[in-house]
Coordinates of C-alpha atoms and ligand atoms in Angstrom, one line a residue:
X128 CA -23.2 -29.6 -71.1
X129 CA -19.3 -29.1 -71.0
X130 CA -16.9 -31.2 -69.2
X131 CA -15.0 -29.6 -66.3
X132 CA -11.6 -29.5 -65.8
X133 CA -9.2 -28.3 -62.8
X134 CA -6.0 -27.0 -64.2
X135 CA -3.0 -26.2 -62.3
X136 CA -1.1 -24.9 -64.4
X137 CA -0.8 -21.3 -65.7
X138 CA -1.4 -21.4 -69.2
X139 CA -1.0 -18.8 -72.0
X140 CA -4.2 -17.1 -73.1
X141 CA -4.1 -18.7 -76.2
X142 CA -3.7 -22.2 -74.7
X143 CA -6.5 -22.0 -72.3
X144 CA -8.9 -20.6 -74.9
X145 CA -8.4 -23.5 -76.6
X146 CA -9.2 -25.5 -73.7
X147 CA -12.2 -22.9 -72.5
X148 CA -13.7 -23.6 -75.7
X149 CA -14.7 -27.0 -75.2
X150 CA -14.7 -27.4 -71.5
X151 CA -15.4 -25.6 -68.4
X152 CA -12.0 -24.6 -66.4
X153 CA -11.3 -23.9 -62.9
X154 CA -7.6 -22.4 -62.3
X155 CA -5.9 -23.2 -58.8
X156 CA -2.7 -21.8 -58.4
X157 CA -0.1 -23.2 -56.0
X158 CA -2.6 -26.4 -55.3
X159 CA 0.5 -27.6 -53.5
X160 CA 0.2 -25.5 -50.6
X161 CA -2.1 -22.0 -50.7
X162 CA -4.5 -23.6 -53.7
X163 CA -5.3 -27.1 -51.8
X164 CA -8.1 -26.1 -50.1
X165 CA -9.4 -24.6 -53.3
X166 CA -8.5 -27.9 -55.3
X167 CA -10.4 -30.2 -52.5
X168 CA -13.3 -28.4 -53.5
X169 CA -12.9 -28.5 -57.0
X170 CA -12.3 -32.1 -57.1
X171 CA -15.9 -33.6 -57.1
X172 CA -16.8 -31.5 -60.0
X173 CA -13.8 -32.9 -62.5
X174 CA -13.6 -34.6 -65.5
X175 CA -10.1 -33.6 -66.6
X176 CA -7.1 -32.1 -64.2
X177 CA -3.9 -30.8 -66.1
X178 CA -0.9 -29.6 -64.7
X179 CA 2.3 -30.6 -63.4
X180 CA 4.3 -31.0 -59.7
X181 CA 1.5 -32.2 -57.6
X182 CA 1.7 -35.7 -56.5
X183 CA -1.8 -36.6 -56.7
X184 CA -2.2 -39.1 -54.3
X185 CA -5.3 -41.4 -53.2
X186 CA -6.8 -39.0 -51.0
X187 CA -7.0 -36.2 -53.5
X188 CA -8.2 -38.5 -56.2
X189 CA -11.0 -40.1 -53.8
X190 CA -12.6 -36.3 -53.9
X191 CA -12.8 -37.0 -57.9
X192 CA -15.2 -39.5 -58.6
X193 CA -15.9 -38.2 -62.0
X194 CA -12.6 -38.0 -63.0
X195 CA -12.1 -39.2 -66.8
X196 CA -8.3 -38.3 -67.3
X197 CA -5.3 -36.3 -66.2
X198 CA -2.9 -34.8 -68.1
X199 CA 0.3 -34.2 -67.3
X200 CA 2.3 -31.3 -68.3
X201 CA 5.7 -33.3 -67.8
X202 CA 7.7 -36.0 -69.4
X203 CA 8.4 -38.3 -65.9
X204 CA 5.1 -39.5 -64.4
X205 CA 6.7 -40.2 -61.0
X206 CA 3.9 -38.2 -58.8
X207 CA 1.3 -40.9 -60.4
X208 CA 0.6 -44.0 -59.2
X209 CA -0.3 -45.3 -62.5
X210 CA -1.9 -48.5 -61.1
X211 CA -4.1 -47.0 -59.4
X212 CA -5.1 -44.4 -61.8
X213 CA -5.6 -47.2 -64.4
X214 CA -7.6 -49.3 -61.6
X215 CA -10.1 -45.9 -61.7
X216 CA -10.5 -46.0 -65.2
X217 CA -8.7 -42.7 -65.6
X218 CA -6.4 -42.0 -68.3
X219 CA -2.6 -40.5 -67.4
X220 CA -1.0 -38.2 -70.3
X221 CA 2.5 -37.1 -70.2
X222 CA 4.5 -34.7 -72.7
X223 CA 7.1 -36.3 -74.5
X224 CA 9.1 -35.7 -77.8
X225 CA 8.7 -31.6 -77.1
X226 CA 11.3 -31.5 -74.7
X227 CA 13.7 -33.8 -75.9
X228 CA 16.6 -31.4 -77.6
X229 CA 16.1 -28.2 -74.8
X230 CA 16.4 -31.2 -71.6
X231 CA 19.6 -32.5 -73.5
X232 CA 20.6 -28.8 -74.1
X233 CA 20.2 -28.7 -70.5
X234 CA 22.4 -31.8 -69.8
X235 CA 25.5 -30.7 -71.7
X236 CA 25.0 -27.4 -70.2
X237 CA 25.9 -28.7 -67.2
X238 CA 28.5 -31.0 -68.6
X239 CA 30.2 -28.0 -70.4
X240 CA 29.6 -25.8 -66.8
X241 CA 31.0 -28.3 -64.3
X242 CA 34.0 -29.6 -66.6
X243 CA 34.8 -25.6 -67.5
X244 CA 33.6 -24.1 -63.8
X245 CA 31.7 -21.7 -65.0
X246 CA 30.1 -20.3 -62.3
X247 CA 32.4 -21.2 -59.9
X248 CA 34.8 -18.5 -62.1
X249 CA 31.9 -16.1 -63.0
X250 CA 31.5 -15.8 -59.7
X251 CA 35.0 -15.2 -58.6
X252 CA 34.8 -12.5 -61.3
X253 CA 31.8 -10.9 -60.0
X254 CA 33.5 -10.8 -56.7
X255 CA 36.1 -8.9 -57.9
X256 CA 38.4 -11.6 -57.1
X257 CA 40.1 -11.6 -60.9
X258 CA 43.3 -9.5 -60.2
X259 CA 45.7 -11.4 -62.4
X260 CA 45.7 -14.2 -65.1
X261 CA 44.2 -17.1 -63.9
X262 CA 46.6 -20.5 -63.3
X263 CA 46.2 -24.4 -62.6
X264 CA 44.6 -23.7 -59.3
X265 CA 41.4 -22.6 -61.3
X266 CA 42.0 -24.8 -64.6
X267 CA 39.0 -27.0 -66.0
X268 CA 39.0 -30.1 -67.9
X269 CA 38.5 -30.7 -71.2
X270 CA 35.1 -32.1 -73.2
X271 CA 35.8 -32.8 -76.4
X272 CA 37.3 -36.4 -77.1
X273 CA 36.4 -37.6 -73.4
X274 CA 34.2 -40.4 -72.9
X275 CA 30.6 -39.6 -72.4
X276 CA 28.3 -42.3 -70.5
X277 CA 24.7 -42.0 -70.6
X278 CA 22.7 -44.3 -68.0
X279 CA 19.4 -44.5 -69.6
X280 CA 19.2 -44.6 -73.7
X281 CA 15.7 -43.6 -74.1
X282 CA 14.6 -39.9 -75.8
X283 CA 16.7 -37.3 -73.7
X284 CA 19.5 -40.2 -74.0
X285 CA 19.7 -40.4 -77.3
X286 CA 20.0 -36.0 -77.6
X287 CA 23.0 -36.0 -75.7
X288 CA 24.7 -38.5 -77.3
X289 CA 24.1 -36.7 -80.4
X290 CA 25.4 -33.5 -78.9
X291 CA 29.0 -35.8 -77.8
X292 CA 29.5 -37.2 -80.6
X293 CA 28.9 -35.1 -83.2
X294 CA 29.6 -31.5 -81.5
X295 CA 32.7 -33.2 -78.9
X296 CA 33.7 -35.7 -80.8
X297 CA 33.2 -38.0 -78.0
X298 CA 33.4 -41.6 -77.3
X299 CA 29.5 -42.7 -76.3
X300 CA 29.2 -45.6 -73.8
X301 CA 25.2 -46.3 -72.4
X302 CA 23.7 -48.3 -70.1
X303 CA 20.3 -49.4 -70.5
X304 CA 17.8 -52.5 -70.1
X305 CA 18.9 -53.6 -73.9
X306 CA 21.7 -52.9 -76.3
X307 CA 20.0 -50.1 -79.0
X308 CA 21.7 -51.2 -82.6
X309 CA 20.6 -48.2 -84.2
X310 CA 21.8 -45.3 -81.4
X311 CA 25.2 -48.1 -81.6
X312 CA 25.3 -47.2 -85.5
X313 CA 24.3 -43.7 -85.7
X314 CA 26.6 -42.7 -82.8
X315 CA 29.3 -45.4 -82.6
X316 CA 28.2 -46.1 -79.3
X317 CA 28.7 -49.3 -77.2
X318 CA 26.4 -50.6 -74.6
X319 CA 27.8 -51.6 -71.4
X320 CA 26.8 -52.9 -68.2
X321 CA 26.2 -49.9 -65.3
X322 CA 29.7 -51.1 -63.6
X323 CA 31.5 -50.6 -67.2
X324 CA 30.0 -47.4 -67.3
X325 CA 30.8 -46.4 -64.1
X326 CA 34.7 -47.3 -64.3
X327 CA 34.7 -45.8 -68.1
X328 CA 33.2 -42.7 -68.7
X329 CA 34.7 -39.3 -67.9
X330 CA 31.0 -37.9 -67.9
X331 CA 28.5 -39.9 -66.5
X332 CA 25.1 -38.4 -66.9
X333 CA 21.7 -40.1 -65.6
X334 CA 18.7 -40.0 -67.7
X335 CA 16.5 -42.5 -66.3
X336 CA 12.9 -42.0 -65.0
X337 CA 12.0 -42.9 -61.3
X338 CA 10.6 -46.0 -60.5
X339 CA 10.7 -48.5 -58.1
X340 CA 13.7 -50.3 -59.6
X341 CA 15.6 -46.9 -60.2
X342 CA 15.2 -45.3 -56.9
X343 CA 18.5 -45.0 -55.0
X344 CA 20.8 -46.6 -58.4
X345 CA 23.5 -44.3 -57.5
X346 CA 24.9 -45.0 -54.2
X347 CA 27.7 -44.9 -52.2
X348 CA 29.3 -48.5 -54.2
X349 CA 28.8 -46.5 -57.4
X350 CA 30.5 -43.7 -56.6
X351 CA 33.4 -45.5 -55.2
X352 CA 33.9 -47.4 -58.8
X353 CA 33.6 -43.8 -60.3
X354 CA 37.2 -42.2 -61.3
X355 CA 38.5 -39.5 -59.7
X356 CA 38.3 -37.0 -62.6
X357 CA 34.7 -38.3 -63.5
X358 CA 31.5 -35.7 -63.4
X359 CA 28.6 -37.0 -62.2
X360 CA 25.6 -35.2 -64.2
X361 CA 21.6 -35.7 -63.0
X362 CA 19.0 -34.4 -65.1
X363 CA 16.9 -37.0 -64.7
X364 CA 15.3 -37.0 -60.7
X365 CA 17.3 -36.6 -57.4
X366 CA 15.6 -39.1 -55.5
X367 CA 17.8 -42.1 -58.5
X368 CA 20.6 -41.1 -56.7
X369 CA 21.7 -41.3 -53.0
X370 CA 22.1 -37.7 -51.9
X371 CA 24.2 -38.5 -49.0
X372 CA 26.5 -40.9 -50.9
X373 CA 26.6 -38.2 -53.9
X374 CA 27.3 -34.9 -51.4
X375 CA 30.7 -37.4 -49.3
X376 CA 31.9 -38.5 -53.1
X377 CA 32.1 -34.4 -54.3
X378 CA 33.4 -33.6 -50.5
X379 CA 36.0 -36.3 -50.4
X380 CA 36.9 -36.0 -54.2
X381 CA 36.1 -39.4 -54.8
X382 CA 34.5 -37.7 -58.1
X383 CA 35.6 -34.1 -59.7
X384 CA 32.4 -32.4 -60.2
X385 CA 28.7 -33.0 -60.3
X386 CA 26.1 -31.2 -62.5
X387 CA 22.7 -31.6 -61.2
X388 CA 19.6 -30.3 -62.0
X389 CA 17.2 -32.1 -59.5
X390 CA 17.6 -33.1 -56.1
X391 CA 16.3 -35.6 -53.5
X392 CA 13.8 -33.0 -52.2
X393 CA 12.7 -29.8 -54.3
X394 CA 13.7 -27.0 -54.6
X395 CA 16.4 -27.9 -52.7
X396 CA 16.8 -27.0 -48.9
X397 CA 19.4 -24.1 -49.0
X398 CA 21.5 -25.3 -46.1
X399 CA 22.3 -28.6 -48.3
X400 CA 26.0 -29.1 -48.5
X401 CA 25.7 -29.7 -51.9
X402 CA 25.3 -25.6 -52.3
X403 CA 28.4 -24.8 -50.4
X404 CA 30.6 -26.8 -52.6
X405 CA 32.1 -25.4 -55.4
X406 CA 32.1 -28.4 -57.8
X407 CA 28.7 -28.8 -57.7
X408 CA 26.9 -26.6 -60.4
X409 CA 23.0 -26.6 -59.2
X410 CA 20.1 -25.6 -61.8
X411 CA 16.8 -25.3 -60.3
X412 CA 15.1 -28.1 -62.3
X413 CA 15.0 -26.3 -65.9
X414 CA 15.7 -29.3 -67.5
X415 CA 12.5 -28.7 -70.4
X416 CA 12.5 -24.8 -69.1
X417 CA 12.7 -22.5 -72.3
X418 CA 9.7 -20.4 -73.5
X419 CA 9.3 -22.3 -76.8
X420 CA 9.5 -26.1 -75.1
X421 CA 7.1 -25.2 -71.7
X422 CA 4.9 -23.5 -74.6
X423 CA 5.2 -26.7 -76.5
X424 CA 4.6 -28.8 -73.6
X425 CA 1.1 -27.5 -72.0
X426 CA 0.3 -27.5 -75.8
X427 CA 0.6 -31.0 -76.1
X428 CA -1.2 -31.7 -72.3
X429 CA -4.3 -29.2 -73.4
X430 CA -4.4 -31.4 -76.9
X431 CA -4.4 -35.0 -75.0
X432 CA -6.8 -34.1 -72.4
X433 CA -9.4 -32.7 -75.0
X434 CA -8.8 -35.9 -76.9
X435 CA -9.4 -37.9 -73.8
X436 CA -12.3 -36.0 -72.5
X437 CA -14.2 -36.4 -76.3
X438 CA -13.9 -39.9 -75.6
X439 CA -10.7 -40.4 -78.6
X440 CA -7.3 -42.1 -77.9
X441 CA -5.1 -39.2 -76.7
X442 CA -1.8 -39.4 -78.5
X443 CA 0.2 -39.8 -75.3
X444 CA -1.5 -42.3 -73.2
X445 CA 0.6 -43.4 -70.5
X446 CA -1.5 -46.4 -69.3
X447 CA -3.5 -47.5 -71.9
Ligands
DGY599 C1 9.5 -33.5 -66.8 O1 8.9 -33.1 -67.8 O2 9.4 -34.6 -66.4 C2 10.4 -32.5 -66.2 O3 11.4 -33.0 -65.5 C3 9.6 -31.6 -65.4 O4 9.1 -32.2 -64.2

């Protein structure tokens, strides 16, 4: 008899005959709010969920007792508890490697948008505000040659440090749990402590996942040992960072500009102050959001969770 598995995420036909060819597969959409009735009852039946964005706390997982693995359809595996999951005997997969280069693309997007102001401008243009040649009031800041910092040398770390210093010719400084000879080498880059960092870099972009130990980093004393003319880029999760501390260092220009793809709470609540300032460039969490990578990602989650559900060692076990 085949094994059954909830999925949660739309795939492409080809992807989820792949899947339907070995196992039995019953699609929820939105199981955050319209689908969770739907997923409760799916639940007991399960050997396999895959998808991504739904925290899948005790509760739901106490309606799975059958449950053999879950794969995830995302690098960060913050809406896991991972203990617990392991104390169930049920395997967590994640998707990394696929999105390293387009989440970096992503990053120095942002770094290239908040320094430059692109869409504060293209906006002005679209307005029909551009009636003569622009002057200092609406000037940017250069890239190239500035010091990049990068808080977090893992994967997506590494990317963007490729992009700085070989495409911006830029200084690379990093914080992380341990100095990494070989990014040092390759990139010329030095490892500092987070204070350094903070105090150095002209763009200071976070790349850490969440966890206990990262949750709230970036607060109010950080920002205060940020310079002035520093941009604050997050592409990493909103909740590393102290909203409120982030939103008075753009209003009080205790910082320049802020980049940020993710936000304390998702998608973000539109009366946030951070949307009515206009050095803040906001992306609605597209860090690994291209065709090709979200293609290559539920790829990778359809490939672990068959692995795991034939009993082999998928290739990205989170807690083995
Ligand atoms: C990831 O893969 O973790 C992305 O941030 C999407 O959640």
């Amino acid at each position: 008899m085949k094994k059954h598995v909830v999925l949660y995420k739309k795939l492409s036909p080809a992807l989820l005959a792949r899947l339907e060819n070995e196992v039995d597969v019953t699609y929820i959409d939105d199981p955050a709010s319209d689908g969770l009735a739907r997923l409760r009852q799916a639940l007991p039946h399960a050997h396999g969920l895959l998808g991504a964005s739904l925290k899948l706390d005790a509760a739901l997982l106490d309606l799975a007792p059958r449950l053999e693995a879950v794969a995830s359809v995302s690098v960060g595996v913050d809406n896991y508890d991972i203990a617990d999951l392991s104390r169930r005997g049920v395997m967590l997969t994640n998707t990394p490697d696929v999105l390293t280069e387009t989440t970096a693309d992503t990053g120095f997007a942002l770094v290239l948008a908040a320094a430059r102001r692109v869409v504060e401008l293209a906006t002005l243009v679209r307005a029909g505000q551009w009636t003569a040649s622009i002057g200092p009031r609406h000037f940017g800041t250069d890239v190239h040659g500035k010091t990049l910092g990068i808080i977090g040398m893992g994967r997506i770390g590494e990317a963007l440090a490729q992009r700085g210093h070989f495409g911006f010719n830029m200084p690379v400084i990093y914080h992380s749990h341990s100095p990494k000879p070989a990014v040092d080498q390759r990139f010329g880059a030095r490892h500092c402590t987070l204070d350094e960092l903070l105090r150095e870099a002209d763009f200071i972009c976070l790349t850490l996942p969440l966890t206990k130990e990262t949750t709230g980093l970036i607060g109010a004393r950080e920002f205060e040992l940020m310079g002035k003319d520093s941009i604050f880029i997050n592409i990493s999760r909103g909740k590393v960072v102290d909203e409120k501390a982030l939103i008075h260092a753009l209003q009080t220009g205790q910082i320049r500009a802020a980049g940020l793809d993710v936000f304390e709470r998702e998608p973000v609540q539109t009366d946030s102050p951070l949307l009515a300032l206009d050095n803040v460039v906001a992306t609605p969490h597209i860090g690994s959001a291209t065709h090709e990578t979200r293609e290559a990602m539920a790829r990778c989650a359809v490939d672990n969770l068959l692995a795991a559900l034939r009993g082999e060692r998928p290739q990205n076990l989170v807690n083995p």
